[in-house]
Amino acid sequence: MPRIHPTALVDSNAVLADDVTIGPYSIIGPNVKLSAGTVVEAHCVIEGHTQIGENNLFHSFCSVGCVPQDKKYNGEPTQLTIGDRNTFFQNVTISVGTSQDRGHTIVGNDNWIMAYAHIAHDCIVGNNVILANNATLAGHVSIGDFVILGGLTAVHQFCVIGAHAMAGGGSIVVQDLPPFVMCEGNRASARSINIEGLKRRGFNPEAILAVKKAYKILYREGIAYSDAIIQIREMAKNEPALDCFVDFFDQAKRGIVR
């Protein structure tokens, strides 16, 4: 049976795996599903139409599946889905979606979401993402795999952050950030490629060289963005590491961080 502290309030309609742990004073709503190995520490609230995968850890005072901070929201049964093996530190907030978009907020697997981070309605967060303390995603943001956002970083609504990108602490990101690119500042500007991160993740020298070349095409050769897209798409046919750029170009609509 789930291990539920006597002071916790768990709705009888909630679905809990047998080895779920619910800590003191936490509240679990009627439309919540918690899968095997998930631990909810003290004073958390998990509500809404929320499905949570296996082996997640919610530290104290998380608010998950909460209503969107959107004045147009009118109680629609929108959703939040969280994958497996994520860690959410103290006071993290994650909203369900809105009917004005897909109606669904999605968080993937193996993410590390630090204290006071906020994931707003209709966001998509990939896998192996790190959001440092107070990182904030506005609504409808898409975050690729292995992205790192430093503390106090804010991302404007509808922005796309490409896989393996990184934003330094305190960055204000108001446009789309291409894969592999490191940015910082208010407003954020591109600085370089996250080469050390690529080495740690096993990218071979040829792949890293291709990423460097793609960066130069985007930022150093002075050509139109539309022409850069054509060149990088062509390069990606022979270098799988550049598929991240192709995916990014298919999603990005706000112009790129310069």
JSON list of N, CA and C in Angstrom, two decimals, residues 3-9 21-27 40-44 60-61:
[
{"chain": "A", "resi": 3, "resn": "ARG", "atom": "N", "xyz": [2.51, 4.66, 1.13]},
{"chain": "A", "resi": 3, "resn": "ARG", "atom": "CA", "xyz": [2.84, 5.15, 2.47]},
{"chain": "A", "resi": 3, "resn": "ARG", "atom": "C", "xyz": [2.38, 6.61, 2.55]},
{"chain": "A", "resi": 4, "resn": "ILE", "atom": "N", "xyz": [1.27, 6.84, 3.24]},
{"chain": "A", "resi": 4, "resn": "ILE", "atom": "CA", "xyz": [0.64, 8.15, 3.31]},
{"chain": "A", "resi": 4, "resn": "ILE", "atom": "C", "xyz": [0.66, 8.63, 4.76]},
{"chain": "A", "resi": 5, "resn": "HIS", "atom": "N", "xyz": [1.27, 9.77, 4.99]},
{"chain": "A", "resi": 5, "resn": "HIS", "atom": "CA", "xyz": [1.32, 10.32, 6.35]},
{"chain": "A", "resi": 5, "resn": "HIS", "atom": "C", "xyz": [-0.09, 10.64, 6.84]},
{"chain": "A", "resi": 6, "resn": "PRO", "atom": "N", "xyz": [-0.35, 10.44, 8.10]},
{"chain": "A", "resi": 6, "resn": "PRO", "atom": "CA", "xyz": [-1.71, 10.67, 8.63]},
{"chain": "A", "resi": 6, "resn": "PRO", "atom": "C", "xyz": [-2.24, 12.08, 8.41]},
{"chain": "A", "resi": 7, "resn": "THR", "atom": "N", "xyz": [-1.35, 13.06, 8.27]},
{"chain": "A", "resi": 7, "resn": "THR", "atom": "CA", "xyz": [-1.81, 14.43, 8.10]},
{"chain": "A", "resi": 7, "resn": "THR", "atom": "C", "xyz": [-2.03, 14.80, 6.62]},
{"chain": "A", "resi": 8, "resn": "ALA", "atom": "N", "xyz": [-1.65, 13.93, 5.72]},
{"chain": "A", "resi": 8, "resn": "ALA", "atom": "CA", "xyz": [-1.83, 14.22, 4.29]},
{"chain": "A", "resi": 8, "resn": "ALA", "atom": "C", "xyz": [-3.30, 14.05, 3.92]},
{"chain": "A", "resi": 9, "resn": "LEU", "atom": "N", "xyz": [-3.73, 14.78, 2.89]},
{"chain": "A", "resi": 9, "resn": "LEU", "atom": "CA", "xyz": [-5.10, 14.68, 2.37]},
{"chain": "A", "resi": 9, "resn": "LEU", "atom": "C", "xyz": [-5.02, 14.15, 0.94]},
{"chain": "A", "resi": 21, "resn": "THR", "atom": "N", "xyz": [5.05, 7.40, -1.85]},
{"chain": "A", "resi": 21, "resn": "THR", "atom": "CA", "xyz": [5.13, 7.97, -0.51]},
{"chain": "A", "resi": 21, "resn": "THR", "atom": "C", "xyz": [4.58, 9.39, -0.53]},
{"chain": "A", "resi": 22, "resn": "ILE", "atom": "N", "xyz": [3.69, 9.69, 0.40]},
{"chain": "A", "resi": 22, "resn": "ILE", "atom": "CA", "xyz": [3.10, 11.03, 0.54]},
{"chain": "A", "resi": 22, "resn": "ILE", "atom": "C", "xyz": [3.44, 11.55, 1.93]},
{"chain": "A", "resi": 23, "resn": "GLY", "atom": "N", "xyz": [4.12, 12.70, 1.99]},
{"chain": "A", "resi": 23, "resn": "GLY", "atom": "CA", "xyz": [4.59, 13.24, 3.26]},
{"chain": "A", "resi": 23, "resn": "GLY", "atom": "C", "xyz": [3.55, 14.06, 4.00]},
{"chain": "A", "resi": 24, "resn": "PRO", "atom": "N", "xyz": [3.95, 14.58, 5.17]},
{"chain": "A", "resi": 24, "resn": "PRO", "atom": "CA", "xyz": [3.02, 15.32, 6.03]},
{"chain": "A", "resi": 24, "resn": "PRO", "atom": "C", "xyz": [2.41, 16.54, 5.35]},
{"chain": "A", "resi": 25, "resn": "TYR", "atom": "N", "xyz": [1.11, 16.70, 5.54]},
{"chain": "A", "resi": 25, "resn": "TYR", "atom": "CA", "xyz": [0.35, 17.88, 5.13]},
{"chain": "A", "resi": 25, "resn": "TYR", "atom": "C", "xyz": [0.28, 18.09, 3.61]},
{"chain": "A", "resi": 26, "resn": "SER", "atom": "N", "xyz": [0.69, 17.11, 2.84]},
{"chain": "A", "resi": 26, "resn": "SER", "atom": "CA", "xyz": [0.55, 17.24, 1.39]},
{"chain": "A", "resi": 26, "resn": "SER", "atom": "C", "xyz": [-0.88, 16.94, 0.97]},
{"chain": "A", "resi": 27, "resn": "ILE", "atom": "N", "xyz": [-1.27, 17.48, -0.19]},
{"chain": "A", "resi": 27, "resn": "ILE", "atom": "CA", "xyz": [-2.63, 17.34, -0.71]},
{"chain": "A", "resi": 27, "resn": "ILE", "atom": "C", "xyz": [-2.55, 16.77, -2.12]},
{"chain": "A", "resi": 40, "resn": "VAL", "atom": "N", "xyz": [6.50, 12.22, -2.60]},
{"chain": "A", "resi": 40, "resn": "VAL", "atom": "CA", "xyz": [6.00, 13.59, -2.41]},
{"chain": "A", "resi": 40, "resn": "VAL", "atom": "C", "xyz": [6.28, 13.96, -0.96]},
{"chain": "A", "resi": 41, "resn": "GLU", "atom": "N", "xyz": [7.17, 14.91, -0.74]},
{"chain": "A", "resi": 41, "resn": "GLU", "atom": "CA", "xyz": [7.53, 15.28, 0.62]},
{"chain": "A", "resi": 41, "resn": "GLU", "atom": "C", "xyz": [6.46, 16.21, 1.23]},
{"chain": "A", "resi": 42, "resn": "ALA", "atom": "N", "xyz": [6.80, 16.83, 2.34]},
{"chain": "A", "resi": 42, "resn": "ALA", "atom": "CA", "xyz": [5.82, 17.58, 3.12]},
{"chain": "A", "resi": 42, "resn": "ALA", "atom": "C", "xyz": [5.32, 18.82, 2.41]},
{"chain": "A", "resi": 43, "resn": "HIS", "atom": "N", "xyz": [4.03, 19.13, 2.65]},
{"chain": "A", "resi": 43, "resn": "HIS", "atom": "CA", "xyz": [3.42, 20.41, 2.26]},
{"chain": "A", "resi": 43, "resn": "HIS", "atom": "C", "xyz": [3.37, 20.63, 0.75]},
{"chain": "A", "resi": 44, "resn": "CYS", "atom": "N", "xyz": [3.34, 19.58, -0.03]},
{"chain": "A", "resi": 44, "resn": "CYS", "atom": "CA", "xyz": [3.16, 19.72, -1.48]},
{"chain": "A", "resi": 44, "resn": "CYS", "atom": "C", "xyz": [1.68, 19.68, -1.83]},
{"chain": "A", "resi": 60, "resn": "SER", "atom": "N", "xyz": [9.62, 19.68, -0.57]},
{"chain": "A", "resi": 60, "resn": "SER", "atom": "CA", "xyz": [8.53, 20.35, 0.13]},
{"chain": "A", "resi": 60, "resn": "SER", "atom": "C", "xyz": [8.06, 21.62, -0.59]},
{"chain": "A", "resi": 61, "resn": "PHE", "atom": "N", "xyz": [6.76, 21.86, -0.47]},
{"chain": "A", "resi": 61, "resn": "PHE", "atom": "CA", "xyz": [6.07, 23.07, -0.93]},
{"chain": "A", "resi": 61, "resn": "PHE", "atom": "C", "xyz": [5.98, 23.20, -2.45]}
]
